[in-house]
Every structure is written in structure tokens, then in C-alpha cells.
XYZ file of C-alpha atoms in Angstrom:
481
model
C -62.866 -7.028 5.986
C -62.867 -10.751 6.810
C -65.890 -13.033 6.512
C -66.536 -16.337 8.262
C -69.391 -18.807 8.056
C -71.102 -19.351 11.405
C -74.447 -21.003 12.159
C -75.221 -21.458 8.443
C -74.724 -17.739 7.779
C -71.764 -15.738 6.528
C -70.845 -13.102 9.104
C -68.316 -10.309 9.415
C -65.346 -11.717 11.358
C -62.905 -8.783 11.381
C -62.813 -5.147 10.309
C -60.166 -2.572 9.576
C -60.385 1.050 10.726
C -62.078 2.239 7.527
C -64.790 -0.437 7.755
C -65.456 0.443 11.395
C -65.805 4.094 10.409
C -68.609 3.068 8.050
C -70.638 1.758 10.996
C -70.040 -1.953 10.378
C -69.655 -4.322 13.316
C -68.364 -7.812 13.944
C -70.985 -10.533 13.869
C -73.365 -8.798 11.465
C -74.386 -10.694 8.336
C -72.250 -10.202 5.262
C -75.372 -9.699 3.125
C -76.474 -6.806 5.374
C -72.982 -5.277 5.203
C -72.949 -5.486 1.398
C -76.436 -3.997 1.242
C -75.159 -1.003 3.214
C -71.904 -0.671 1.265
C -71.780 -2.672 -2.009
C -68.132 -1.742 -2.690
C -66.764 -3.597 0.348
C -63.569 -5.578 -0.152
C -64.212 -8.936 1.555
C -61.667 -11.717 2.139
C -62.699 -15.141 3.433
C -61.127 -15.954 6.797
C -58.714 -18.875 7.163
C -58.784 -19.890 10.869
C -56.157 -22.627 10.446
C -53.799 -20.295 8.605
C -54.329 -17.545 11.158
C -53.524 -20.011 13.938
C -50.272 -20.981 12.237
C -49.400 -17.315 11.845
C -50.101 -16.648 15.528
C -47.878 -19.577 16.528
C -45.128 -18.260 14.243
C -45.382 -14.876 15.952
C -45.178 -16.640 19.321
C -41.975 -18.325 18.134
C -40.574 -14.945 17.186
C -41.421 -13.564 20.643
C -39.173 -16.190 22.227
C -36.342 -13.747 21.565
C -37.771 -11.538 24.317
C -38.745 -14.157 26.901
C -39.165 -17.955 27.030
C -42.571 -17.521 28.709
C -44.889 -16.962 25.748
C -48.527 -18.095 25.802
C -51.329 -17.893 23.243
C -54.302 -15.680 24.108
C -57.363 -16.758 22.167
C -57.350 -16.350 18.395
C -55.426 -13.098 18.044
C -53.309 -12.387 21.094
C -50.137 -13.330 22.955
C -49.097 -13.140 26.587
C -45.405 -12.524 27.314
C -44.144 -12.841 30.881
C -41.165 -10.457 30.769
C -40.401 -10.540 34.491
C -36.643 -10.071 34.820
C -36.174 -9.581 31.059
C -36.828 -5.868 30.632
C -33.353 -4.892 31.884
C -31.835 -6.696 28.884
C -33.616 -4.253 26.571
C -33.029 -1.005 28.462
C -36.188 -0.989 30.572
C -39.909 -1.496 30.196
C -40.753 1.337 27.821
C -37.744 0.783 25.473
C -38.612 -2.914 25.349
C -42.229 -2.158 24.465
C -41.162 0.260 21.743
C -38.695 -2.296 20.340
C -41.343 -5.017 20.170
C -43.812 -2.739 18.384
C -41.167 -1.434 15.969
C -39.934 -4.897 15.005
C -43.452 -6.153 14.378
C -44.221 -3.023 12.356
C -41.140 -3.681 10.206
C -42.585 -7.118 9.421
C -45.890 -5.594 8.280
C -48.018 -6.123 11.406
C -50.212 -3.541 13.129
C -49.734 -4.583 16.749
C -51.203 -3.259 19.976
C -49.335 -3.953 23.195
C -49.560 -3.180 26.875
C -47.128 -3.804 29.719
C -48.295 -4.094 33.316
C -47.683 -5.940 36.558
C -50.661 -8.277 35.982
C -51.782 -10.149 32.866
C -55.288 -8.698 33.205
C -54.110 -5.097 33.307
C -51.696 -5.691 30.409
C -54.533 -7.237 28.368
C -56.783 -4.246 29.053
C -54.016 -1.762 28.201
C -53.287 -3.518 24.904
C -56.901 -3.949 23.817
C -58.280 -0.591 24.928
C -55.271 1.757 24.950
C -53.008 0.323 22.243
C -49.546 1.323 23.516
C -49.137 1.797 27.244
C -46.807 0.911 30.107
C -48.795 0.723 33.338
C -46.725 1.616 36.384
C -46.934 -0.757 39.371
C -49.907 0.270 41.512
C -51.591 2.209 38.693
C -53.843 -0.671 37.625
C -56.870 0.799 39.430
C -56.596 4.151 37.645
C -56.260 2.399 34.281
C -59.214 0.047 34.723
C -61.600 2.518 36.355
C -62.320 4.326 33.085
C -62.572 1.231 30.880
C -65.739 -0.768 30.040
C -66.408 -4.187 31.644
C -65.181 -5.905 28.450
C -61.639 -4.949 29.554
C -61.916 -7.595 32.304
C -62.085 -10.394 29.671
C -65.768 -11.083 30.369
C -68.124 -12.756 27.923
C -70.766 -10.770 26.048
C -73.694 -12.139 28.081
C -72.150 -11.043 31.382
C -71.343 -7.583 29.995
C -74.951 -7.226 28.827
C -76.158 -8.117 32.297
C -73.875 -5.499 33.880
C -75.085 -2.883 31.416
C -78.717 -3.678 32.256
C -78.141 -2.630 35.886
C -76.224 0.530 34.955
C -72.673 -0.757 35.494
C -71.009 0.526 32.334
C -67.431 0.924 33.576
C -65.032 -1.045 35.730
C -64.861 1.915 38.142
C -68.585 1.545 38.821
C -68.110 -2.187 39.383
C -65.281 -1.539 41.866
C -67.463 0.986 43.723
C -70.429 -1.415 44.038
C -70.733 -3.865 46.981
C -68.966 -7.138 46.194
C -71.394 -9.571 47.807
C -74.488 -8.583 45.767
C -72.434 -8.558 42.557
C -71.079 -12.042 43.266
C -74.564 -13.386 44.032
C -76.094 -11.935 40.874
C -73.279 -12.299 38.327
C -71.199 -15.115 39.774
C -67.690 -15.429 41.173
C -66.057 -15.142 37.749
C -66.652 -11.379 37.678
C -64.883 -10.876 41.005
C -62.069 -13.251 40.013
C -61.315 -11.323 36.825
C -61.366 -8.033 38.710
C -59.028 -9.321 41.431
C -56.658 -10.801 38.848
C -56.428 -7.521 36.953
C -55.764 -5.588 40.187
C -53.157 -8.077 41.394
C -55.139 -9.317 44.386
C -55.158 -12.866 42.989
C -52.181 -14.332 41.172
C -52.663 -15.374 37.548
C -50.017 -17.577 35.957
C -49.081 -17.484 32.289
C -48.774 -21.033 30.940
C -46.030 -21.041 28.273
C -46.741 -22.931 25.062
C -43.225 -24.415 24.976
C -41.146 -26.052 27.741
C -39.062 -23.590 29.714
C -35.344 -24.473 29.567
C -33.296 -24.892 32.717
C -30.369 -22.917 31.272
C -30.101 -20.575 28.283
C -27.172 -18.892 26.550
C -27.559 -16.750 23.460
C -25.733 -14.362 21.180
C -27.157 -11.355 19.377
C -25.386 -10.865 16.053
C -24.595 -7.512 14.494
C -24.415 -9.177 11.063
C -26.781 -12.086 10.246
C -25.168 -15.454 9.498
C -26.240 -17.767 6.684
C -23.592 -20.490 6.331
C -23.838 -23.743 8.270
C -20.162 -23.472 9.206
C -20.815 -20.147 10.947
C -23.716 -21.657 12.865
C -21.520 -24.563 13.987
C -18.879 -22.149 15.289
C -21.551 -20.255 17.207
C -22.793 -23.517 18.713
C -19.305 -24.260 20.026
C -18.985 -20.743 21.493
C -22.374 -21.001 23.181
C -21.620 -24.520 24.435
C -18.498 -23.149 26.133
C -20.621 -20.585 27.977
C -23.173 -23.251 28.857
C -20.431 -25.452 30.279
C -19.621 -22.876 32.964
C -23.258 -22.673 34.057
C -23.530 -26.465 34.174
C -20.325 -26.757 36.208
C -21.593 -24.273 38.798
C -24.742 -26.364 39.182
C -22.847 -29.679 39.168
C -25.027 -30.924 36.321
C -24.870 -32.120 32.740
C -27.358 -31.605 29.928
C -29.503 -34.471 28.652
C -31.689 -32.528 26.193
C -30.437 -29.515 24.263
C -32.181 -27.180 21.847
C -30.773 -24.717 19.324
C -33.043 -21.824 18.289
C -32.135 -19.758 15.223
C -34.073 -16.504 14.832
C -34.234 -15.256 11.264
C -34.304 -11.534 10.505
C -37.677 -11.875 8.745
C -39.388 -13.411 11.801
C -39.081 -17.146 11.087
C -37.575 -19.382 13.771
C -35.774 -22.689 13.227
C -35.409 -25.137 16.104
C -33.046 -28.090 16.336
C -33.067 -30.509 19.276
C -30.622 -33.224 20.320
C -30.541 -35.614 23.260
C -27.668 -37.260 25.103
C -27.606 -40.723 26.644
C -25.347 -39.528 29.478
C -25.137 -36.079 31.131
C -23.142 -33.856 28.805
C -21.243 -30.596 29.262
C -18.206 -30.884 26.982
C -18.461 -28.232 24.199
C -16.768 -30.491 21.660
C -19.311 -33.254 22.116
C -22.235 -30.843 22.022
C -20.835 -29.411 18.792
C -20.611 -32.902 17.244
C -24.247 -33.660 18.011
C -25.516 -30.446 16.449
C -23.213 -30.889 13.471
C -24.946 -34.206 12.751
C -28.376 -32.593 13.022
C -27.380 -29.680 10.785
C -26.008 -32.137 8.224
C -29.345 -33.964 8.164
C -31.273 -30.700 7.762
C -29.402 -30.058 4.504
C -31.707 -28.569 1.883
C -34.625 -28.266 4.333
C -32.620 -25.737 6.339
C -33.580 -22.319 4.951
C -31.490 -19.462 6.328
C -33.319 -16.851 4.243
C -31.668 -13.472 4.788
C -29.743 -14.851 7.743
C -30.059 -15.371 11.505
C -29.431 -12.461 13.850
C -29.994 -14.314 17.135
C -28.734 -17.779 18.094
C -29.768 -19.433 21.356
C -28.593 -22.675 22.977
C -30.803 -24.044 25.763
C -30.577 -27.019 28.118
C -34.109 -28.323 28.648
C -33.207 -31.293 30.836
C -30.261 -31.595 33.212
C -29.119 -34.280 35.648
C -26.259 -34.513 38.180
C -22.890 -34.893 36.471
C -20.629 -37.725 37.695
C -17.035 -36.465 37.769
C -14.446 -39.107 36.840
C -10.713 -39.178 37.467
C -8.684 -38.769 34.269
C -5.881 -41.234 33.503
C -2.191 -40.302 33.170
C -2.642 -39.431 29.502
C -5.291 -36.856 30.384
C -8.061 -38.794 28.647
C -11.261 -38.813 30.676
C -13.382 -40.801 28.260
C -14.500 -44.307 29.208
C -15.930 -47.085 27.126
C -19.449 -46.144 28.182
C -18.919 -42.491 27.257
C -17.486 -43.333 23.852
C -20.356 -45.719 23.153
C -22.893 -43.125 24.333
C -21.369 -40.445 22.095
C -21.465 -42.804 19.108
C -25.125 -43.663 19.776
C -26.043 -39.997 20.246
C -24.396 -38.987 16.966
C -26.139 -41.778 15.069
C -29.512 -40.856 16.562
C -28.923 -37.175 15.852
C -28.481 -38.021 12.178
C -30.930 -40.920 11.723
C -33.532 -40.414 14.441
C -34.243 -41.612 17.958
C -35.110 -45.164 16.858
C -31.799 -45.721 15.042
C -29.989 -47.199 18.077
C -31.928 -49.609 20.264
C -30.933 -52.040 22.998
C -32.663 -55.201 24.173
C -34.129 -55.114 27.661
C -35.301 -58.198 29.510
C -39.037 -58.445 30.148
C -40.743 -60.604 32.739
C -41.945 -63.316 30.370
C -40.691 -66.816 29.505
C -42.304 -66.795 26.040
C -39.355 -66.121 23.670
C -40.971 -63.414 21.546
C -42.054 -61.551 24.681
C -38.944 -62.027 26.824
C -37.056 -59.094 25.276
C -38.183 -55.595 24.268
C -36.236 -53.012 22.271
C -35.842 -49.653 23.985
C -33.872 -46.558 22.918
C -30.229 -46.846 23.951
C -29.861 -45.637 27.550
C -26.181 -44.681 27.514
C -24.529 -47.917 28.580
C -24.963 -51.622 28.158
C -26.968 -53.461 30.830
C -25.077 -55.196 33.585
C -24.547 -58.924 32.978
C -24.503 -59.790 36.648
C -23.408 -58.684 40.106
C -20.476 -60.030 42.046
C -21.410 -62.786 44.473
C -24.848 -63.318 42.899
C -25.320 -66.473 40.863
C -27.251 -66.103 37.640
C -29.488 -68.942 36.422
C -28.124 -70.813 33.413
C -30.437 -70.157 30.478
C -30.694 -72.466 27.466
C -28.955 -71.308 24.320
C -31.014 -68.901 22.269
C -30.662 -68.117 18.543
C -28.815 -65.011 17.361
C -31.770 -64.036 15.192
C -35.244 -64.500 16.642
C -38.218 -64.020 14.329
C -40.860 -61.668 15.635
C -43.486 -63.918 14.078
C -42.692 -67.669 13.790
C -42.913 -69.049 10.245
C -44.708 -72.342 9.458
C -42.558 -75.358 8.553
C -43.558 -78.607 6.789
C -42.289 -81.727 8.594
C -42.902 -84.919 6.568
C -41.396 -87.282 9.167
C -40.008 -87.442 12.705
C -37.848 -90.006 14.481
C -40.531 -90.701 17.076
C -44.040 -89.333 17.508
C -42.658 -86.850 20.045
C -39.112 -86.572 18.648
C -37.299 -84.015 16.488
C -37.918 -83.856 12.727
C -35.767 -85.896 10.334
C -36.452 -83.506 7.468
C -38.333 -80.256 7.114
C -39.268 -77.842 4.363
C -38.930 -74.134 5.010
C -39.295 -71.381 2.430
C -39.567 -73.997 -0.354
C -36.202 -75.572 0.547
C -35.879 -79.119 1.956
C -33.425 -79.604 4.825
C -32.097 -82.926 6.180
C -31.465 -82.973 9.925
C -28.181 -84.569 11.043
C -28.146 -83.423 14.675
C -30.852 -82.340 17.112
C -31.094 -81.276 20.739
C -34.251 -81.064 22.766
C -37.010 -80.854 23.522
C -37.207 -77.720 25.672
C -40.796 -77.329 26.706
C -42.165 -73.797 27.145
C -45.662 -73.530 28.567
C -48.000 -70.729 27.497
C -48.814 -67.820 29.773
C -52.324 -68.904 30.693
C -53.050 -65.567 32.388
C -52.614 -63.859 28.992
C -53.492 -66.460 26.350
C -55.977 -68.628 28.219
C -55.659 -72.268 29.197
C -56.502 -73.740 25.780
C -53.206 -72.753 24.089
C -50.890 -75.810 23.841
C -47.320 -75.755 25.061
C -44.355 -75.618 22.704
C -41.551 -78.160 22.370
C -38.391 -76.470 21.030
C -35.525 -78.258 19.215
C -32.106 -77.027 18.144
C -31.383 -78.803 14.879
C -28.503 -78.792 12.395
C -28.894 -79.691 8.721
C -26.463 -81.471 6.427
C -24.822 -78.169 5.385
C -24.060 -77.116 8.971
C -26.805 -74.526 9.366
C -28.546 -74.487 12.752
C -32.196 -73.679 13.346
C -34.600 -73.298 16.255
C -37.864 -75.155 15.617
C -40.804 -75.874 17.836
C -43.745 -78.205 17.716
C -47.149 -76.879 18.695
C -49.388 -79.648 20.000
C -48.945 -83.404 20.389
C -49.788 -86.590 18.556
C -53.148 -87.622 19.985
C -55.726 -90.029 18.610
C -58.610 -88.279 16.922
C -56.840 -84.901 17.031
C -55.193 -82.919 14.184
C -51.443 -83.554 13.834
C -49.137 -81.060 15.542
C -47.780 -78.088 13.604
C -44.156 -77.028 13.309
C -42.745 -73.520 13.197
C -39.358 -71.861 12.582
C -38.612 -69.375 15.347
C -34.953 -68.432 14.950
C -31.518 -68.953 13.385
C -28.230 -69.631 15.131
C -24.902 -68.227 13.914
């Protein structure tokens, strides 16, 4: 028996068959239950742990269908439309699911029907039943209103007027029932009978394409998994070619014999269908997994899925038979690095609509190819030279003297080192963005300066020399090569 604290009292949360036979019920106080039967074996409930277990079971059920949804605290919905033929039919599939869960130590009740409502009622009130299409009415007619997934208050109201079965509800006039008990009662009834469609919302994204292999002998070694990835990628290539597409996001699901599921995902900068390249990406991810990758007693089902696909641009191969271009090679390199080190390992600068240097460029994940430098016949504005390294936050600089009040510095001290300026270019005035910073922020005067040792810096002066005002401040904003 499980106990759970609710409303400042400890209540009975769950019972086994022996506890129910003793007359105990869910929701009663634990003190009352112990007073009736002092020898009760009580375990404190762990809602978070039970949720993790339910999600793990949902992962395991992905081997039957990709459409798996959570149902409250202790149930799962599986949309097996089109999947039953893979397991020999509806009844053999149901028996297989129950047997495999039983082998893992779970006492599971399941129902299979044409509607989620009828399947829920069959599982909760029958335990093991396949409802034939059109037989939903016969099933529901003899069940209590709770089989329609109604709350306790509504069921109490139905009982108070003598409606103690779904058959009696179906026989009663609809309009008076809807006025007294609300539209939810009629909606649940129509959903269970198939008069109103009810969709099952899967907890995980549904892949566009899936290929898998059921293994007679479980595999444990990483090398075996890599070979399976290449075999599955070859099958996936044919499906992608028929659709004229390439994969952008791929996922590898490894189903362990003890119920655990491992998932590995990779992404491609450009549409991908070549098995060799797919294999390289997953090899990098498997290498990173290393010691965290626990094969246990082995994997008996391996699945490769394409979650995102885009049109594939076919390119003419050269005389040597090589189809790869510079962009493709660069994209493959970036994908392999990101597969090993993470999505933020390869970034590319992208121009932003701002003339303030630290805002003019943003780093985005590499998009598969370098940005175009310009279009033919279109003149590009000549931009002033910018430093190779731009500081995200300018660093203060001490300037003891300048050539003129508004001229470049003759010497400056930066990071405790004194530099003598031998050459200077500027100023380049950059006004603030008044619509973001307000009108009180002074403009900046930038100088490109070179010290006596040949090092070049990008400095700017903030403010001007004005009588009665604080002297301007200097900052280091970047370094040239």
C-alpha cells in the first residue's frame, strides 16, 4: 500500500489486490487504515520517481509505435494505427506487450479499441481486451460512468439520479442530460463511441521517416552499433531519394533488453542522405558518449529516424566522380565538430543592423556555408578597417597626453603596460543609437594607432574636452593582426 500526504493528512494513495480485499479504499486516512489493520505494509509514495518511471515506460513503448502519450499519473496511450500488422495482428500485439511488461516485473492492464475512450475503459475495467470495431457500445453499456473518464463529482451527480451505468446514460434523452450535467458528459460519451474524433498527442516529435532493425542477438559493442547505423542509413537513403529530400535532423534510438532506451541525436548543416556521412556523425556522438553509454545486457532493437527533412539539391559530379564541393566539405567538418563538442562549438558571424561595433555582428550556429560577400553588379559600400579581435566589453585605457585636445594619444597605458604611439589614423566618429541608449550618450571617436613595437590597436575617446566638464575617457576596443 502507498501513502501520500494531501491536505495536511496522510492518505492511502494506492492499494494492491490483498489490501482491496480487506475493504480499504483510496483516499481514506492512513491512521484509519492502520486502526482497521495494524499489520499493513505501507510505503511512502514518490510522485517524481513514479513520473520518471512512467516516462521510461513510454520510451520503451516507442518500439511499438512512435505515437505514445502520457495518460495522467499511471497510464499510457499508444496509437497503433497501421502498426498491428507488424506484430501479427491486434490480439498478438496486445499479448506481446503484456508479456514483455510482465517479464520486466510490471502488472499491466491493457485494452485495444478503435477509440481512445473505449480502449481506456477496456484497460481500466476489463484488464485485457481487444474491442472489435463497432463493438464499443456493447462494451460501454455495462460499465459504470467512471469508464467515461469523468470526475468524481459528476459521477456522484449521475448516481443521485439513478444513472449507474453508461447504458442507462445512452438510453436517457441527451438534451436534459447536457443541461443538467454539462456538455463534457456528452463529449466523453461521443468520443468513446467514435462519434467525435479524439487525437492522441505524442510526447515526442514524430519522425518523418523511420528505419529499424530487430536483432535476434543483442549487441553491446560500439563497433556493432556503428555498423548497424551504416546499414540503416543505407535503407534511409532509398526513402529519402524517393521523396527527393535530405535529412537535417537524425535520431538514433537504442532499445535495451531490460527496458531502458538510449537516444542519440545529430543535426546536419546541409540536407544529408549519404550513408557514409551519416555514419561519421553518429560515430562522433558515440565517441563522446564513452563511459556514459551503458549497453547493459545489450540492445535488441535499433532505430534510425529522420525528424526533419528538406529538398535535396542534386549536383553534377566531376570527371573524377567526386560530388563534394567546398561548402559540403566545410558543412561536414562543422557537423562532425558539433556532434562531438556540442551545437555551440562552430559559430559564424552574421551582420546585424547596427553601426555600433559591438552590436554590428552576432554569432549564430554555422548554417552550412559561408555568407555571400556580394552579388555581381551590386556595389558594396567600403567599410573602414576593423580589428581582427574585437572585445565584447571595451577596456579602460589611461592616456596621459594627446597631440591636440581632439587628437590621437601620444602614449597610453593599458593592462599596466605603457605604449608609445608612432602612427595614428582617425578619428572615425560613431554616433550612439539614440533610439536605444537615449540622447545623453556621447559619440565615440575611434583611432587606429601603432606603437613603437609595431603592434596596432583600436582606441576610442568617449566625450570631448569642454570647459567645466570632466575630461574624456579612453577605451581599448580591439586588436589588429
